[in-house]
Every structure is written in structure tokens, then in C-alpha cells.
XYZ file of N, CA and C in Angstrom:
312
model
N 2.675 29.187 18.180
C 1.872 28.754 17.069
C 0.983 27.607 17.522
N -0.285 27.646 17.135
C -1.170 26.536 17.412
C -2.154 26.352 16.266
N -2.765 25.164 16.222
C -3.689 24.822 15.145
C -4.830 23.997 15.709
N -5.931 23.991 14.985
C -7.078 23.161 15.316
C -7.243 22.132 14.217
N -7.282 20.852 14.605
C -7.412 19.785 13.617
C -8.435 18.763 14.092
N -8.846 17.871 13.187
C -9.853 16.865 13.516
C -9.328 15.479 13.214
N -9.678 14.542 14.075
C -9.417 13.124 13.863
C -10.379 12.337 14.738
N -10.868 11.230 14.225
C -11.772 10.391 14.991
C -13.092 11.053 15.329
N -13.536 12.007 14.502
C -14.804 12.670 14.739
C -14.767 13.748 15.801
N -13.575 14.092 16.288
C -13.444 15.124 17.311
C -12.412 16.155 16.859
N -12.480 17.337 17.449
C -11.540 18.399 17.123
C -10.605 18.629 18.304
N -9.344 18.939 17.979
C -8.319 19.122 18.995
C -7.524 20.388 18.711
N -6.980 20.978 19.776
C -6.089 22.144 19.666
C -4.668 21.644 19.857
N -3.792 21.974 18.924
C -2.425 21.464 18.952
C -1.426 22.605 19.049
N -0.434 22.423 19.908
C 0.724 23.301 19.985
C 1.959 22.427 19.879
N 3.051 22.997 19.423
C 4.279 22.226 19.311
C 4.730 21.792 20.707
N 4.964 20.490 20.870
C 5.388 19.935 22.142
C 4.258 19.462 23.034
N 3.005 19.709 22.647
C 1.864 19.302 23.468
C 1.621 17.801 23.345
N 1.144 17.198 24.431
C 0.780 15.780 24.441
C -0.744 15.705 24.453
N -1.309 14.980 23.471
C -2.755 14.925 23.278
C -3.215 13.475 23.279
N -4.347 13.219 23.924
C -4.971 11.892 23.916
C -6.101 11.930 22.891
N -6.003 11.094 21.855
C -7.001 11.078 20.790
C -7.612 9.691 20.676
N -8.676 9.578 19.885
C -9.272 8.279 19.606
C -8.225 7.388 18.959
N -8.324 6.088 19.191
C -7.305 5.142 18.724
C -7.128 5.198 17.213
N -5.861 5.291 16.801
C -5.485 5.179 15.401
C -4.388 4.129 15.310
N -4.305 3.463 14.179
C -3.320 2.404 13.994
C -1.923 2.995 13.891
N -0.952 2.303 14.476
C 0.436 2.722 14.402
C 1.210 2.232 15.606
N 2.515 2.056 15.416
C 3.388 1.622 16.492
C 3.920 2.820 17.254
N 4.398 2.571 18.479
C 4.997 3.643 19.264
C 6.237 4.160 18.549
N 6.382 5.478 18.511
C 7.512 6.102 17.849
C 7.248 6.432 16.390
N 6.123 5.987 15.838
C 5.803 6.259 14.433
C 5.312 7.697 14.276
N 5.582 8.265 13.099
C 5.132 9.619 12.797
C 3.741 9.555 12.179
N 2.889 10.487 12.572
C 1.527 10.555 12.040
C 1.260 11.974 11.582
N 0.523 12.100 10.475
C 0.232 13.414 9.901
C -1.280 13.622 9.848
N -1.720 14.793 10.290
C -3.130 15.171 10.251
C -3.274 16.319 9.265
N -3.994 16.076 8.171
C -4.115 17.113 7.145
C -5.469 17.814 7.166
N -6.358 17.425 8.061
C -7.646 18.084 8.193
C -7.525 19.181 9.253
N -6.879 20.294 8.863
C -6.594 21.411 9.764
C -7.596 22.529 9.476
N -8.310 22.971 10.516
C -9.353 23.982 10.341
C -8.848 25.409 10.516
N -7.859 25.620 11.378
C -7.351 26.965 11.620
C -5.913 26.880 12.120
N -5.118 27.878 11.731
C -3.727 27.960 12.164
C -3.454 29.389 12.614
N -2.796 29.542 13.771
C -2.426 30.858 14.259
C -0.937 30.878 14.544
N -0.254 31.859 13.966
C 1.168 32.068 14.200
C 1.362 33.539 14.548
N 1.319 33.842 15.845
C 1.399 35.236 16.279
C 0.128 35.979 15.876
N 0.288 37.043 15.072
C -0.858 37.803 14.595
C -1.432 37.235 13.302
N -0.716 36.320 12.658
C -1.172 35.717 11.402
C -2.141 34.575 11.709
N -3.419 34.776 11.388
C -4.451 33.767 11.628
C -5.026 33.351 10.289
N -5.057 32.041 10.046
C -5.648 31.522 8.812
C -6.759 30.551 9.184
N -7.941 30.845 8.675
C -9.107 30.001 8.935
C -9.520 29.376 7.618
N -9.688 28.066 7.612
C -10.004 27.343 6.396
C -11.483 27.380 6.057
N -11.761 27.034 4.791
C -13.143 26.944 4.321
C -13.337 25.635 3.591
N -13.500 24.500 4.174
C -13.505 24.225 5.601
C -12.115 23.954 6.170
N -11.119 23.621 5.337
C -9.778 23.352 5.860
C -8.773 24.323 5.263
N -7.648 24.476 5.942
C -6.571 25.339 5.471
C -5.747 24.556 4.456
N -5.547 25.134 3.282
C -4.766 24.483 2.237
C -3.298 24.349 2.661
N -2.703 23.209 2.383
C -1.276 22.929 2.632
C -0.886 23.040 4.104
N -1.812 22.815 4.998
C -1.507 22.839 6.431
C -1.520 21.403 6.957
N -0.492 21.063 7.739
C -0.352 19.705 8.269
C 0.121 19.801 9.716
N -0.507 18.980 10.573
C -0.046 18.829 11.957
C 0.672 17.488 12.025
N 1.918 17.506 12.474
C 2.737 16.299 12.526
C 2.945 15.920 13.985
N 2.726 14.641 14.276
C 2.881 14.156 15.636
C 3.589 12.824 15.679
N 3.986 12.431 16.880
C 4.655 11.151 17.101
C 3.847 10.359 18.117
N 3.589 9.081 17.809
C 2.817 8.229 18.705
C 3.689 7.863 19.905
N 3.202 8.199 21.094
C 3.930 7.894 22.328
C 3.445 6.616 22.974
N 2.135 6.332 22.904
C 1.598 5.136 23.556
C 0.243 4.783 22.959
N -0.093 3.505 23.068
C -1.422 2.997 22.738
C -1.981 2.428 24.041
N -2.939 3.110 24.642
C -3.469 2.630 25.916
C -4.978 2.801 25.962
N -5.554 2.781 27.172
C -6.987 2.875 27.347
C -7.322 3.917 28.412
N -8.487 4.557 28.246
C -8.973 5.506 29.245
C -9.312 4.780 30.536
N -9.599 5.537 31.581
C -10.038 4.898 32.819
C -11.438 4.315 32.621
N -11.780 3.363 33.457
C -13.039 2.639 33.308
C -14.235 3.516 33.695
N -15.281 3.426 32.880
C -16.543 4.051 33.233
C -17.547 2.936 33.526
N -18.453 3.203 34.437
C -19.461 2.224 34.833
C -20.784 2.582 34.155
N -21.378 1.594 33.489
C -22.682 1.752 32.862
C -23.671 0.966 33.714
N -24.574 1.675 34.399
C -25.524 1.026 35.309
C -26.934 1.385 34.875
N -27.739 0.366 34.594
C -29.125 0.577 34.193
C -30.031 -0.141 35.190
N -31.082 0.560 35.592
C -31.996 -0.010 36.581
C -33.420 0.357 36.220
N -34.313 -0.609 36.319
C -35.746 -0.371 36.159
C -36.376 -0.523 37.542
N -36.889 0.560 38.060
C -37.381 0.533 39.432
C -38.588 -0.399 39.587
N -38.634 -1.023 40.730
C -39.702 -1.947 41.128
C -39.844 -3.151 40.188
N -38.854 -3.433 39.364
C -38.928 -4.575 38.456
C -37.892 -5.639 38.809
N -37.098 -5.395 39.835
C -35.991 -6.282 40.196
C -35.082 -6.513 38.984
N -34.839 -5.435 38.254
C -34.044 -5.532 37.033
C -32.941 -4.485 37.087
N -31.726 -4.926 37.059
C -30.600 -3.998 36.986
C -29.444 -4.676 36.275
N -28.638 -3.839 35.639
C -27.522 -4.352 34.858
C -26.331 -3.407 35.048
N -25.174 -3.970 35.298
C -23.969 -3.172 35.525
C -22.870 -3.663 34.592
N -22.338 -2.761 33.791
C -21.239 -3.071 32.878
C -20.155 -2.024 33.035
N -18.945 -2.385 32.676
C -17.833 -1.450 32.642
C -17.321 -1.330 31.222
N -16.667 -0.199 30.929
C -16.158 0.025 29.575
C -14.901 0.877 29.635
N -13.886 0.494 28.863
C -12.660 1.292 28.734
C -12.422 1.551 27.262
N -12.394 2.825 26.883
C -12.214 3.218 25.493
C -10.730 3.211 25.139
N -10.393 2.682 23.966
C -9.007 2.704 23.493
C -8.637 4.125 23.074
N -7.380 4.484 23.282
C -6.912 5.813 22.891
C -5.453 5.739 22.467
N -5.009 6.770 21.780
C -3.627 6.916 21.356
C -3.093 8.210 21.947
N -1.909 8.142 22.526
C -1.262 9.322 23.084
C -0.237 9.800 22.057
N -0.379 11.051 21.620
C 0.567 11.592 20.641
C 1.204 12.862 21.181
N 2.416 13.119 20.707
C 3.098 14.378 21.000
C 3.229 15.140 19.705
N 2.784 16.392 19.703
C 2.843 17.227 18.501
C 4.293 17.664 18.306
N 4.867 17.311 17.158
C 6.249 17.666 16.881
C 6.386 18.894 16.000
N 5.394 19.149 15.122
C 5.513 20.291 14.228
C 4.144 20.661 13.649
N 3.981 21.932 13.308
C 2.808 22.426 12.593
C 3.347 23.136 11.357
N 2.967 22.632 10.192
C 3.507 23.162 8.928
C 2.360 23.754 8.102
N 2.550 24.977 7.599
C 1.610 25.542 6.644
C 2.361 26.503 5.743
N 1.867 26.617 4.499
C 2.561 27.452 3.506
C 1.870 28.779 3.364
């Protein structure tokens, strides 16, 4: 069984037991989190596609960690102007483990 859900402006594919890195959401490690914006659920041959979401469908996960992505380098240069700028950035993220997918 798997489902497609949205959080933080992005869409994710969830299976029971999968570990997913999502945009940072508030919560302590070990806390349960519920995602109710589920777009599609598949259980074997039974496929339910929402308009826009599936009614009574919930993806339940457990927060495993609050950490940051690897660093990306932002480098801007204007040629022949002796102008350049270098910055680094690390985006915050939440690591969750999908514990259950529930739909009626």
C-alpha cells in the first residue's frame, strides 16, 4: 500500500516503513504527525484518486530527527567588474518514518 501526500508545498510518495526527508515541521523526536492532505491511495488493485484529496485518508508518521541538508554554495559573479559573492546555505528538514496509511 502506498499514498501520495503533500506538506511544505511539495508532494511525497509514502509506503509503510519508509523514511522520508521533508521540509521542516515543528515537533519533537518521537512525536506522531498526521498528514491529511492525501491525493491518492493504492492498496493492491484498489486505487482511489481524490478530487483534489481523498476523503478520510490520513498518512501517519513518526518524527525521527530534526536536521539540515548538506550545504549548497551560492556563487554570483559579474564578469570584468571585479565583483563576486560566495554564500553557503543549509536548508532545515525533518526526517520522518511512515508508520501507517489509513483510509476508509
